[in-house]
Tab-separated table of C-alpha atoms in Angstrom:
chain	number	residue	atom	x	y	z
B	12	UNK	CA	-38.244	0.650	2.543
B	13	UNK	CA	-38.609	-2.268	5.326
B	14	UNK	CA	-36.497	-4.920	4.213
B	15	UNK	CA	-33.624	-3.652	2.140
B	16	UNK	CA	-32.456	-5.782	-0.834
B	17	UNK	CA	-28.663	-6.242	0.197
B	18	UNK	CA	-28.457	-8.751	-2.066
B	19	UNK	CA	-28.878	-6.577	-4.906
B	20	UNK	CA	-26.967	-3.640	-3.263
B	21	UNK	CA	-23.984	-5.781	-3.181
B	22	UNK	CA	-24.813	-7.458	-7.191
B	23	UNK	CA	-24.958	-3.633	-8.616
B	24	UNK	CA	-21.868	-2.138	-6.648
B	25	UNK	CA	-20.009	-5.479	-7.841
B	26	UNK	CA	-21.014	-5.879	-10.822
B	27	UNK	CA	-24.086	-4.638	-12.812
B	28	UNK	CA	-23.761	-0.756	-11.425
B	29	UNK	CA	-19.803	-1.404	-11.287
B	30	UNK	CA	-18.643	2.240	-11.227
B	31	UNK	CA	-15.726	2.323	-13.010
B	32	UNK	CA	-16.740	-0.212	-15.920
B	33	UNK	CA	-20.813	0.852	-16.487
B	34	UNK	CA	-20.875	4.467	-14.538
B	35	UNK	CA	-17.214	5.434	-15.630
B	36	UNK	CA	-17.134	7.344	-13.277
B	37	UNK	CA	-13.478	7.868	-11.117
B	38	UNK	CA	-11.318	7.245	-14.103
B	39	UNK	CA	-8.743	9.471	-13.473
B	40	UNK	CA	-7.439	7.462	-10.604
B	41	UNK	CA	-8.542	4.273	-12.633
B	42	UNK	CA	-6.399	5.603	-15.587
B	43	UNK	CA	-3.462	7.065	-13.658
B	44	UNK	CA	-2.575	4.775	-10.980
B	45	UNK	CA	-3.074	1.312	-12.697
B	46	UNK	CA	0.577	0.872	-14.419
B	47	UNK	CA	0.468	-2.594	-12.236
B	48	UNK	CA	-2.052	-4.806	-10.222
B	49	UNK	CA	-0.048	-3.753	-6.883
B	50	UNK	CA	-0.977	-0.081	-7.414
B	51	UNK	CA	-4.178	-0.874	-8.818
B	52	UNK	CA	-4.867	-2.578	-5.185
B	53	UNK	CA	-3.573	-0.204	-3.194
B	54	UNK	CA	-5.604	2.843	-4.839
B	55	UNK	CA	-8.642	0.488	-4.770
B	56	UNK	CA	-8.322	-0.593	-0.800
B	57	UNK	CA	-7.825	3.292	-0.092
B	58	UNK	CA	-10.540	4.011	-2.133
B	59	UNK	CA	-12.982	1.402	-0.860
B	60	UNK	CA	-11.924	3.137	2.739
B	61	UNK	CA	-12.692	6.120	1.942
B	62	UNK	CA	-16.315	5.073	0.220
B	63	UNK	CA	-16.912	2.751	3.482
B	64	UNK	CA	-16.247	6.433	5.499
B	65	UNK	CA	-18.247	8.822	3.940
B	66	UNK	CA	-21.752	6.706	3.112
B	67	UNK	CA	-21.439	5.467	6.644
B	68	UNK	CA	-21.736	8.764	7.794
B	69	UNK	CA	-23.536	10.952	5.309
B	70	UNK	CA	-26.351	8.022	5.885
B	71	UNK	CA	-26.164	8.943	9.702
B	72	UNK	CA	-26.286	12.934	9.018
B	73	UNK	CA	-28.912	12.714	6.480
B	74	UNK	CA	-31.578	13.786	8.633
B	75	UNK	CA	-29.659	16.512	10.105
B	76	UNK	CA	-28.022	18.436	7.035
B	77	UNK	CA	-30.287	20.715	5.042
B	78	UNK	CA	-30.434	20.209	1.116
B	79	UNK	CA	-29.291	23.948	0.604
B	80	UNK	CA	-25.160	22.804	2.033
B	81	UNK	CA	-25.677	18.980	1.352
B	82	UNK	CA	-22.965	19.421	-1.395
B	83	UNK	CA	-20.288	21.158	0.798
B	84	UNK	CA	-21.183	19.342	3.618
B	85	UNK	CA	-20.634	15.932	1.833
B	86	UNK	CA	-17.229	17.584	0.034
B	87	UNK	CA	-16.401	18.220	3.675
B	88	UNK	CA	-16.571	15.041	5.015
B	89	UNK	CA	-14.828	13.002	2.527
B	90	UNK	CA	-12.034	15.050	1.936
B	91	UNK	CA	-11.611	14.741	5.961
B	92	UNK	CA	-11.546	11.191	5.661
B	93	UNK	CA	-9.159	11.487	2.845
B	94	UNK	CA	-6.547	13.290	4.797
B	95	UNK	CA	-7.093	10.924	7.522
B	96	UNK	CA	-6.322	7.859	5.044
B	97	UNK	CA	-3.564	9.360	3.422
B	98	UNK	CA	-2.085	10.401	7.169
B	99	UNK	CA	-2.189	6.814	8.167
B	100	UNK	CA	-0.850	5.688	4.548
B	101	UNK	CA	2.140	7.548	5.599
B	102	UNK	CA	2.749	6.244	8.335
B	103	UNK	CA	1.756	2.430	8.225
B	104	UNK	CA	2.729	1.958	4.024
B	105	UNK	CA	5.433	3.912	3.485
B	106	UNK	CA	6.739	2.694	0.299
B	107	UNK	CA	3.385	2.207	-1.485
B	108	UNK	CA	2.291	6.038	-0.327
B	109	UNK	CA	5.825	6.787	-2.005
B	110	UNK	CA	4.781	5.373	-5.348
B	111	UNK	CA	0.869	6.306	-5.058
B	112	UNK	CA	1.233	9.334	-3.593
B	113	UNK	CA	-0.236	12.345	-5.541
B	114	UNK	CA	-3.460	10.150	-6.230
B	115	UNK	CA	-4.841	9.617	-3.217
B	116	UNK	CA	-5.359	13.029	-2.650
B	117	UNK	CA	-7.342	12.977	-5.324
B	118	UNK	CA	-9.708	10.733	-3.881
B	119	UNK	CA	-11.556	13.951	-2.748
B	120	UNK	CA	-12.313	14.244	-6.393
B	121	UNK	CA	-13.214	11.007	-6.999
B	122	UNK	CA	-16.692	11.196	-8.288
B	123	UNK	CA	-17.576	8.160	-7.595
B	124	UNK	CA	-17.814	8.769	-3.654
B	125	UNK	CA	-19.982	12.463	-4.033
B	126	UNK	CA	-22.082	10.301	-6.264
B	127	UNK	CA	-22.948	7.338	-3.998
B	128	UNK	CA	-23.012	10.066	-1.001
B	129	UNK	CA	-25.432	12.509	-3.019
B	130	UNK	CA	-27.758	8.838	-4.916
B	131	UNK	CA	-27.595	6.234	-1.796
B	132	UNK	CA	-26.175	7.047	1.580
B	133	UNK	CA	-28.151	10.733	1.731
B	134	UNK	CA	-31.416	8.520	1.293
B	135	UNK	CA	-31.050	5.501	2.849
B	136	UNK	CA	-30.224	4.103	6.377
B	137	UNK	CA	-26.740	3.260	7.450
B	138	UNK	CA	-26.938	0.104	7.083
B	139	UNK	CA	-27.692	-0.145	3.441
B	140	UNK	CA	-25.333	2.579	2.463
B	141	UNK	CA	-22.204	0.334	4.392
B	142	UNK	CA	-23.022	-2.561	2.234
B	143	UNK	CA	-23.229	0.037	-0.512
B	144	UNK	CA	-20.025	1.259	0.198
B	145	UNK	CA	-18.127	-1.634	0.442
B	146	UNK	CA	-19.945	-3.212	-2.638
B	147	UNK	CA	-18.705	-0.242	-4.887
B	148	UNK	CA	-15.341	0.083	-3.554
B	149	UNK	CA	-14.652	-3.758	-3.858
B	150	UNK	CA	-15.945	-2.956	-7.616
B	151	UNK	CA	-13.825	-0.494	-8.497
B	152	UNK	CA	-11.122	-1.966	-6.822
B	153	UNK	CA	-11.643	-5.419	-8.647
B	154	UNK	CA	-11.802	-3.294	-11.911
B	155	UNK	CA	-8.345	-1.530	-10.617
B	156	UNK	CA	-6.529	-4.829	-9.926
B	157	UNK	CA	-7.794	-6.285	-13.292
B	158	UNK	CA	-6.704	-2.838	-15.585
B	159	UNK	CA	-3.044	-2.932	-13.374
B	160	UNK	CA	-3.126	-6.669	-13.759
B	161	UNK	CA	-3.455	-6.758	-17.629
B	162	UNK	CA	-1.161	-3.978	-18.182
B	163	UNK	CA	1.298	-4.819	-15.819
B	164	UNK	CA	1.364	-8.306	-17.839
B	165	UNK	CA	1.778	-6.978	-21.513
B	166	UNK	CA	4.049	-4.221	-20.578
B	167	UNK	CA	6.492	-5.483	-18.133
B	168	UNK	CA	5.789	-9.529	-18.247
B	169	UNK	CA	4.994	-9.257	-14.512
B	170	UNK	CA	2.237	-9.520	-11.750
B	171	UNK	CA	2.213	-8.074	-8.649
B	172	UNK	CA	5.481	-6.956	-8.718
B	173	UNK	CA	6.517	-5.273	-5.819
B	174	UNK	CA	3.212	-6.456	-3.363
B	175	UNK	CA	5.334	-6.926	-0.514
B	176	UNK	CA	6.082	-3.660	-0.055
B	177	UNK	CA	2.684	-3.299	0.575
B	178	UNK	CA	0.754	-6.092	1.842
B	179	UNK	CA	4.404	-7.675	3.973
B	180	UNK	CA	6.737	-10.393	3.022
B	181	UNK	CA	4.076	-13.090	2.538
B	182	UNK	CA	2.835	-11.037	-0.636
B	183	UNK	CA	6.164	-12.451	-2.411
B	184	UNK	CA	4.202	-15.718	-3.413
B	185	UNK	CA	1.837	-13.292	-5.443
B	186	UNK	CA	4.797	-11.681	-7.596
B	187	UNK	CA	4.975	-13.462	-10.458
B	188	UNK	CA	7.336	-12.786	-13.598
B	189	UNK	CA	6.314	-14.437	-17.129
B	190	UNK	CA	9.513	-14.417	-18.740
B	191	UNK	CA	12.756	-13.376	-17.562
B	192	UNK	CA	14.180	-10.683	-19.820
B	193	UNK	CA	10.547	-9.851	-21.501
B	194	UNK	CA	9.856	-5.921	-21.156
B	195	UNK	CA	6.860	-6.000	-22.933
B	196	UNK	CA	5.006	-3.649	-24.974
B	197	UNK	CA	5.815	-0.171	-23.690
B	198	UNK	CA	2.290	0.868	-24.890
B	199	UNK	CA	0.521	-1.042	-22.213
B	200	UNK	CA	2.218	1.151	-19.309
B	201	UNK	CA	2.196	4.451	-21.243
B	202	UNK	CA	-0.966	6.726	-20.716
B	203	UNK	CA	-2.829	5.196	-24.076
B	204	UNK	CA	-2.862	1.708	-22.400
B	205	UNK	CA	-4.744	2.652	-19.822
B	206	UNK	CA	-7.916	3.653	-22.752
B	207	UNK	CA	-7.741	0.793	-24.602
B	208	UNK	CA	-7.351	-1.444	-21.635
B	209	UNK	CA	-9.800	0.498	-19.866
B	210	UNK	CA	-12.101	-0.385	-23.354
B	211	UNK	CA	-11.058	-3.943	-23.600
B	212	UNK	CA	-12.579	-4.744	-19.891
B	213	UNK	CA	-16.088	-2.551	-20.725
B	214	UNK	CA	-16.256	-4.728	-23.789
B	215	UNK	CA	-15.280	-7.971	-22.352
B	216	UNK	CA	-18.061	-7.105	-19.318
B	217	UNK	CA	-20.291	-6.414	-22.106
B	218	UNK	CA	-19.871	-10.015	-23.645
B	219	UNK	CA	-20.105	-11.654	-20.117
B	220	UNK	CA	-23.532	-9.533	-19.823
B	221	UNK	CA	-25.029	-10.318	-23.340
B	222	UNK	CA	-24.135	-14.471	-22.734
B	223	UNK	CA	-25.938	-14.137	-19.504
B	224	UNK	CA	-29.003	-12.577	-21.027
B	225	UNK	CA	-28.893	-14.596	-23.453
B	226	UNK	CA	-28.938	-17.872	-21.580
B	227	UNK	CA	-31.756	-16.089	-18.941
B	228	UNK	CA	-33.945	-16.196	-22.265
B	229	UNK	CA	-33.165	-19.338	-23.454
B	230	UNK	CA	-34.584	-21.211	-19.930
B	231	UNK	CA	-38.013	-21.512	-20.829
B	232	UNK	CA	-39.359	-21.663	-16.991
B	233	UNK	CA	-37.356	-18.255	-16.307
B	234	UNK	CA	-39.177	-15.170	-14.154
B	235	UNK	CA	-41.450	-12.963	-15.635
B	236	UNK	CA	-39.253	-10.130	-14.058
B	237	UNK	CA	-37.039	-8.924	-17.039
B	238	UNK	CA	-33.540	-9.424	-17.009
B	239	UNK	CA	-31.862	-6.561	-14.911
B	240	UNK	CA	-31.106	-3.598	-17.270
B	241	UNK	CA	-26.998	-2.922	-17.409
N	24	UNK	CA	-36.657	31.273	13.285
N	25	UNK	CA	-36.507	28.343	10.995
N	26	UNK	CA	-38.402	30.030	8.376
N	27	UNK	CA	-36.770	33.029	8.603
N	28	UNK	CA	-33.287	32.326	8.649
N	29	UNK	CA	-32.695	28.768	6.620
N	30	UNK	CA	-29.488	29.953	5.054
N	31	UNK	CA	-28.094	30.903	8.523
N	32	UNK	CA	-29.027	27.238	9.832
N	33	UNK	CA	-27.356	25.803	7.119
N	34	UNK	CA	-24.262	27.771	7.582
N	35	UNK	CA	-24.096	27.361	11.051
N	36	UNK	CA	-24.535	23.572	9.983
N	37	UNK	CA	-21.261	23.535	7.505
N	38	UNK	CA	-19.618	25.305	9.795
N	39	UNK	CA	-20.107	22.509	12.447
N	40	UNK	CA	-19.423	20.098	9.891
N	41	UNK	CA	-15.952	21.879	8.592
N	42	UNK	CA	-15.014	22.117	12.692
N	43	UNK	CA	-15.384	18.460	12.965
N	44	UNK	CA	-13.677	17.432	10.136
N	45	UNK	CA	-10.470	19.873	10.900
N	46	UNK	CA	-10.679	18.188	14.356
N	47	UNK	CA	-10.439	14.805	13.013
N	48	UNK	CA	-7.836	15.808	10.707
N	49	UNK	CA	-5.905	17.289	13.558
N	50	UNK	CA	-6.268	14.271	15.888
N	51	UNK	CA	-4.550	11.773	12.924
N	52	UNK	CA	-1.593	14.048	12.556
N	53	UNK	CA	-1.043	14.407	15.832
N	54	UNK	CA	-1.475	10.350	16.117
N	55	UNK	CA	0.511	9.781	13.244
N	56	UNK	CA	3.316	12.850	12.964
N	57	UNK	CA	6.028	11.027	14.848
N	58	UNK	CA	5.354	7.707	13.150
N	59	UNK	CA	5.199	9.531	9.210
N	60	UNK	CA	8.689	11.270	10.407
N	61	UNK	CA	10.372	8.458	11.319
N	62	UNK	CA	9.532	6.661	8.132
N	63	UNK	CA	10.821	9.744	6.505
N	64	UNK	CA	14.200	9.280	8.263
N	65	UNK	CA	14.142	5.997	8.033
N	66	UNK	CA	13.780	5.892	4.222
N	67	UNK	CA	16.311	8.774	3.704
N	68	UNK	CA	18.851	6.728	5.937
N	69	UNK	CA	17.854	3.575	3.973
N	70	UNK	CA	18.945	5.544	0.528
N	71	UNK	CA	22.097	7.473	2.130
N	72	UNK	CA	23.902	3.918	3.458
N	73	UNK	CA	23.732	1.606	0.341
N	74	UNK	CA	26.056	4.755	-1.048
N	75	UNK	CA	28.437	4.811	1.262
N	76	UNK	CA	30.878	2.247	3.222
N	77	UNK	CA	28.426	1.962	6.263
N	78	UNK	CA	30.341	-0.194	8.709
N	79	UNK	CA	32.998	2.673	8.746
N	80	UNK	CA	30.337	5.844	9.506
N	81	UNK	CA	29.973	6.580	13.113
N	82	UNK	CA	27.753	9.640	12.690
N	83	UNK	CA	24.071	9.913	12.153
N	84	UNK	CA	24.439	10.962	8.073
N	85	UNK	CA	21.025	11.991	7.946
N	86	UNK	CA	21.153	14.838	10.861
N	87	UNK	CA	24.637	16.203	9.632
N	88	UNK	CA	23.677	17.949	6.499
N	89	UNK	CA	24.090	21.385	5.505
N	90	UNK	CA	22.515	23.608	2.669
N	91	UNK	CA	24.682	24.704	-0.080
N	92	UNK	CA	24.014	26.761	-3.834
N	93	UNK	CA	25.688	26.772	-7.062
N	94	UNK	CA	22.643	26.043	-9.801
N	95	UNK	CA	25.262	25.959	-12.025
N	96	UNK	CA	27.188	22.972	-10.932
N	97	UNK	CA	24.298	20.943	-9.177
N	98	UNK	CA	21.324	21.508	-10.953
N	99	UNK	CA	19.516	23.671	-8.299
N	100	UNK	CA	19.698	26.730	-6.052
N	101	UNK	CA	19.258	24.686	-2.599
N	102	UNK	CA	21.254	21.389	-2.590
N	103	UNK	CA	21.123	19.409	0.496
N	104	UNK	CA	24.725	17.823	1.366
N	105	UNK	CA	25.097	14.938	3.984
N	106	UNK	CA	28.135	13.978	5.630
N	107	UNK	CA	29.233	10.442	6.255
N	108	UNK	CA	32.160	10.426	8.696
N	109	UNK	CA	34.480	7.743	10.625
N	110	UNK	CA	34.991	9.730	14.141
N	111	UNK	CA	36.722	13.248	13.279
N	112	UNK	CA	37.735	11.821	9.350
N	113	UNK	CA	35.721	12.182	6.656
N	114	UNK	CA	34.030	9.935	4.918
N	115	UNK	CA	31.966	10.459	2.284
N	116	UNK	CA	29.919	13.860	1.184
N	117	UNK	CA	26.072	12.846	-0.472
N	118	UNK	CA	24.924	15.548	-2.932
N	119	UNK	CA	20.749	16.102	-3.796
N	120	UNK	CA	22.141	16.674	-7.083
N	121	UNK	CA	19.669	17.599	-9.910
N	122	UNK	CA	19.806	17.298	-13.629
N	123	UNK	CA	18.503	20.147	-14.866
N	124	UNK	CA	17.957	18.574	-18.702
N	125	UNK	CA	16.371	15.421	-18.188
N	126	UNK	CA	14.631	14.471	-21.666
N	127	UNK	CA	11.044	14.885	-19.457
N	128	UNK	CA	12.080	17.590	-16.940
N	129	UNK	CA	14.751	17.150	-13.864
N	130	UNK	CA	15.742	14.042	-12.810
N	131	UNK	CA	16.584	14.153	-9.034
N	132	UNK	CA	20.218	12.422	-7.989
N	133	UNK	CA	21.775	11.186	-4.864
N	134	UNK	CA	25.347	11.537	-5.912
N	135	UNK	CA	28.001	10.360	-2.974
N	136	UNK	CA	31.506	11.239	-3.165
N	137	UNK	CA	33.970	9.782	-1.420
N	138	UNK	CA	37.005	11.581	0.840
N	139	UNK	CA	39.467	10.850	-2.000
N	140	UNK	CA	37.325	12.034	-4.373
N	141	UNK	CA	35.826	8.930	-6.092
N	142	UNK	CA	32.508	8.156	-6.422
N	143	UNK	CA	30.697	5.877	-3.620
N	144	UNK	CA	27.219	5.622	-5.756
N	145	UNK	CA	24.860	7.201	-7.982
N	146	UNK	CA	20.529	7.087	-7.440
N	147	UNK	CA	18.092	7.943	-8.883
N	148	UNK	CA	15.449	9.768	-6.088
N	149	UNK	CA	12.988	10.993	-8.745
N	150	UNK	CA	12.076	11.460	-12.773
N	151	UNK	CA	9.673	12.055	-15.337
N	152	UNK	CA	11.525	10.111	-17.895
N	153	UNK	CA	10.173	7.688	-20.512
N	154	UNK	CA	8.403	4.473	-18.940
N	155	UNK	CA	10.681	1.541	-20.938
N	156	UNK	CA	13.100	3.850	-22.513
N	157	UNK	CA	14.379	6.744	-20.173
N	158	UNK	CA	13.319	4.706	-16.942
N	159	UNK	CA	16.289	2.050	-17.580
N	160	UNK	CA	18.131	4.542	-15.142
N	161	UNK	CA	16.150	2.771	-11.980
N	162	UNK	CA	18.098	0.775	-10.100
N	163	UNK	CA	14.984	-1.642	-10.218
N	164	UNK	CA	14.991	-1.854	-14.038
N	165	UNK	CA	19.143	-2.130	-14.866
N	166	UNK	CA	22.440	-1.693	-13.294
N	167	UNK	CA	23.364	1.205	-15.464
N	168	UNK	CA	23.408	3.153	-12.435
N	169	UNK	CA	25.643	1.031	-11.108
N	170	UNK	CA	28.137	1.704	-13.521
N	171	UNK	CA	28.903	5.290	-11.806
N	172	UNK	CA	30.525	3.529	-8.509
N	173	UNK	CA	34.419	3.885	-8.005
N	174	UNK	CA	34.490	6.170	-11.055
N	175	UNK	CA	36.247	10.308	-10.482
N	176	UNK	CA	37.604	12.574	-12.492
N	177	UNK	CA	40.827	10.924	-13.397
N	178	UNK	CA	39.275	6.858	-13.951
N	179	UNK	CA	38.321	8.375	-16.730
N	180	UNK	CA	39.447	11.621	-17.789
N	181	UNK	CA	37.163	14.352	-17.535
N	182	UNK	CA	37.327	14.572	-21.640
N	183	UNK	CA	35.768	10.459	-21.441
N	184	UNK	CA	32.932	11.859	-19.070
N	185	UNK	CA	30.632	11.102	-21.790
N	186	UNK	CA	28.000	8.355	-23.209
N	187	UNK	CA	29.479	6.736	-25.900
N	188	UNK	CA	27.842	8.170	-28.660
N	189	UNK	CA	29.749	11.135	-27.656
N	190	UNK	CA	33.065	9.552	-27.898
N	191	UNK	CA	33.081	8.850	-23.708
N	192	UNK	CA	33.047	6.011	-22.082
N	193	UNK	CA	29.606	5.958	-20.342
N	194	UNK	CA	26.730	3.538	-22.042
N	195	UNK	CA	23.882	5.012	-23.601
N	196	UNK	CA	20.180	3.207	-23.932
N	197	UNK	CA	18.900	1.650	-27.336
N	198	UNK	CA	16.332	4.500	-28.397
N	199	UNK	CA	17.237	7.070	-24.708
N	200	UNK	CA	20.545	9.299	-25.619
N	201	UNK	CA	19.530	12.411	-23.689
N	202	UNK	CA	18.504	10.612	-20.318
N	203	UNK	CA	21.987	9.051	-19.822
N	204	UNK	CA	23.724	12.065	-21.730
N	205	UNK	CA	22.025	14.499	-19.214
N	206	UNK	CA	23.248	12.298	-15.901
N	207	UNK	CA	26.766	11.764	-17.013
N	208	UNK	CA	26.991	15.629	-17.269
N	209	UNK	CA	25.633	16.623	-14.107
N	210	UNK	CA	27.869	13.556	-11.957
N	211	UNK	CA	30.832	15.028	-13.460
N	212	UNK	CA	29.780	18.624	-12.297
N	213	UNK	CA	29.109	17.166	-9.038
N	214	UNK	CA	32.399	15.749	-8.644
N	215	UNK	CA	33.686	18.979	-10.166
N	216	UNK	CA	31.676	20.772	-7.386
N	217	UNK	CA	33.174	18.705	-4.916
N	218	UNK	CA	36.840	19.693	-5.502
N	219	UNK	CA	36.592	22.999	-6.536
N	220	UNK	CA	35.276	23.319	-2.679
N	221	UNK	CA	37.421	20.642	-1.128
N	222	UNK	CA	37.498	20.358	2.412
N	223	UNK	CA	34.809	22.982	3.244
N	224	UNK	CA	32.126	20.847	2.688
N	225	UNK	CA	32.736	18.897	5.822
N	226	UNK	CA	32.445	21.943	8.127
N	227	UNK	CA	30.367	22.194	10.559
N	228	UNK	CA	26.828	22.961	9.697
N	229	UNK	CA	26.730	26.154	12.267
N	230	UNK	CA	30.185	27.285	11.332
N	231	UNK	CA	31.286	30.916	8.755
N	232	UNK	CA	32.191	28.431	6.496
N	233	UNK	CA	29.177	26.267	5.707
N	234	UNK	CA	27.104	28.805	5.410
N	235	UNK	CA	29.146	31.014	3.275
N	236	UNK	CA	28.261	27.719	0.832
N	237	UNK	CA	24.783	28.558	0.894
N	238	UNK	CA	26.180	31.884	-1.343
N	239	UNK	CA	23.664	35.450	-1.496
N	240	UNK	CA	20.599	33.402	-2.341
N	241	UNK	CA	20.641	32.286	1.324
């Protein structure tokens, strides 16, 4: 592998490989924390820490750890990093630690990160697995904000309520309320939104994916390559 | 030796790996420790002086607390009391009250009595409650709360220390009886709590008397 295609690192962690809306993979946190965009960010930005972490330096170990304890070894190192990130969540975001709390401990068990450690960064240099990394997180994260956002909207008539307390007074421009007095549809916050939110995006990506296909086949002077499978 | 002995390699390698990682864990919270316990103290400070008239409290509230017991009156076998006081006077007692029959499991209280036994503030610390229907009890989502300031036994009666549906004079929620139902009833033992001890309370936290609060569990 000479010349890495970053390019198409970066267009599978964003988008065609996205691992919470074509892997599925990490839903509990994607599920659990996203009852608005502000928490949705804040898991996702820990996350994509975390992700940035541990391929950065499983990819530099590789060579060194021996397949028998690559599992522990790899558990090892991101729960390390996860301790580290929710130290330094305590100390530097209070507030948002406060309302996120439990979950980013459970970014140990996050499978996404023991799946890109154990399918990318344990086979390919460090450079590719960063870009990996940060491609996925900034996925999942963009899939966060969007499940927090939507909900957040039907259920409370708000977006980004409360950013400030995580992102600093400037965030106040981003909080946005619809309607004064609208409390929305309860469902949307309540465990069951999360599914059929959660559904709505896979099925609105899906939609997005067929009309591109679609439109690939139509140009008559397109590749011979095949479309990229989803 | 390779051959031979792969497994021990590879547990000599986790080990390695486990060491490192503990040592990075260590350095953070050593880095960070001072910093995550001042936020700590700063966000328990921030929650103890909305409740209480803060221009008149010379003490630090959130270092003068002692440990007292009675699951009966405040929800919980360790209840954490704070003192607010204006030079020798006292000021104002806070309670870690808990309601032991929230509708979704205890709902954790700051309940802040004043020295002439009316009530500074009620918040809500923690719950379980219903998103939408229980939650109304936020300060963030309505000023029910709210409702609990400059209220004591006698404004109203202890027989009105009820929601309305029970003939009191405390608002319910459309659709959320128990929630409010379950707070009104653990305030009023609070404030009960307070007077049946009186005085006591304010005692020092090293002194016969403040510990003899903390009862046989301690």
């Amino acid at each position: 592998m000479a010349d890495i295609a970053y390019a198409k690192i970066v267009r599978d962690g964003l988008w065609h490989n996205n691992q919470s809306l074509v892997a599925l993979l990490g839903l509990c946190p994607l599920l659990a924390t996203t009852t608005s965009a502000t928490n949705g960010l804040g898991m996702g930005i820990a996350t994509t820490a975390v992700l940035l972490l541990s391929n950065v330096t499983i990819s530099l170990i590789r060579r060194l750890v021996r397949p028998e304890v690559r599992i522990p070894v790899y558990v090892v190192v991101i729960a390390s990093f996860v301790t580290v990130v929710e130290l330094l969540m305590k100390a530097y975001f209070h507030e948002l630690n406060q309302v996120l709390g439990i979950f980013i401990a459970l970014i140990v068990v996050n499978c996404t990160i023991l799946g890109r450690a154990e399918a990318f960064a344990s086979k390919n240099p460090v450079g590719a697995a960063a870009v990996d990394g940060l491609s996925i997180g900034i996925g999942s994260t963009a899939a966060l904000v969007a499940l927090g956002a939507l909900r957040e909207l039907l259920g409370q008539g708000t977006l980004f309520a409360q950013a400030h307390l995580m992102l600093g007074d400037w965030a106040r421009v981003l909080e946005l309320e619809l309607v004064a007095g609208f409390h929305g549809a309860l469902a949307a916050i309540l465990p069951p939104g999360a599914f059929i939110g959660l559904g709505l995006l896979i099925a609105l990506k899906n939609v997005i994916d067929k009309r591109l296909a679609r439109k690939a086949e139509a140009v008559p002077v397109a590749p011979a390559q095949p479309a990229q499978a989803g | 030796m390779t051959a031979r002995f792969p497994i021990v390699i590879a547990g000599v390698l986790l080990s390695l790996f486990s060491v490192a990682g503990a040592g990075l864990v260590a350095v953070t919270h050593v880095a960070t420790a001072e910093r995550i316990a001042h936020n700590e103290r700063q966000a328990l400070l921030d929650q103890l002086t909305v409740l209480v008239p803060k221009e008149r409290v010379t003490n630090d509230m959130a270092g003068d607390a002692i440990l007292v017991s009675d699951r009966e009156r405040l929800g919980a076998d360790r209840t954490t009391v704070y003192r607010a006081r204006a030079g020798d006077s006292p000021l104002a007692l806070i309670l870690t009250a808990v309601v032991p029959d929230g509708y979704a499991g205890p709902i954790n209280l700051l309940v802040a009595v004043l020295a002439d036994g009316t009530l500074g503030g009620v918040r809500v610390v923690s719950h379980k409650e219903t998103p939408g229907l229980g939650d109304k009890i936020e300060e963030q989502r309505t000023d029910w709360i709210h409702g609990f300031a400059g209220k004591s036994l006698s404004n109203p009666d202890p027989a009105h220390w009820k929601v309305r549906r029970d003939g009191g004079d405390f608002d319910q929620f459309t659709g959320a009886t128990v929630t409010p139902r379950a707070i009104v009833k653990a305030v009023k033992n609070t404030l009960l709590y307070v007077k049946e001890k009186g005085d006591v309370l304010y005692a020092p936290a090293d002194s016969v008397h403040a510990r003899a609060l903390l009862g046989s569990t301690g």
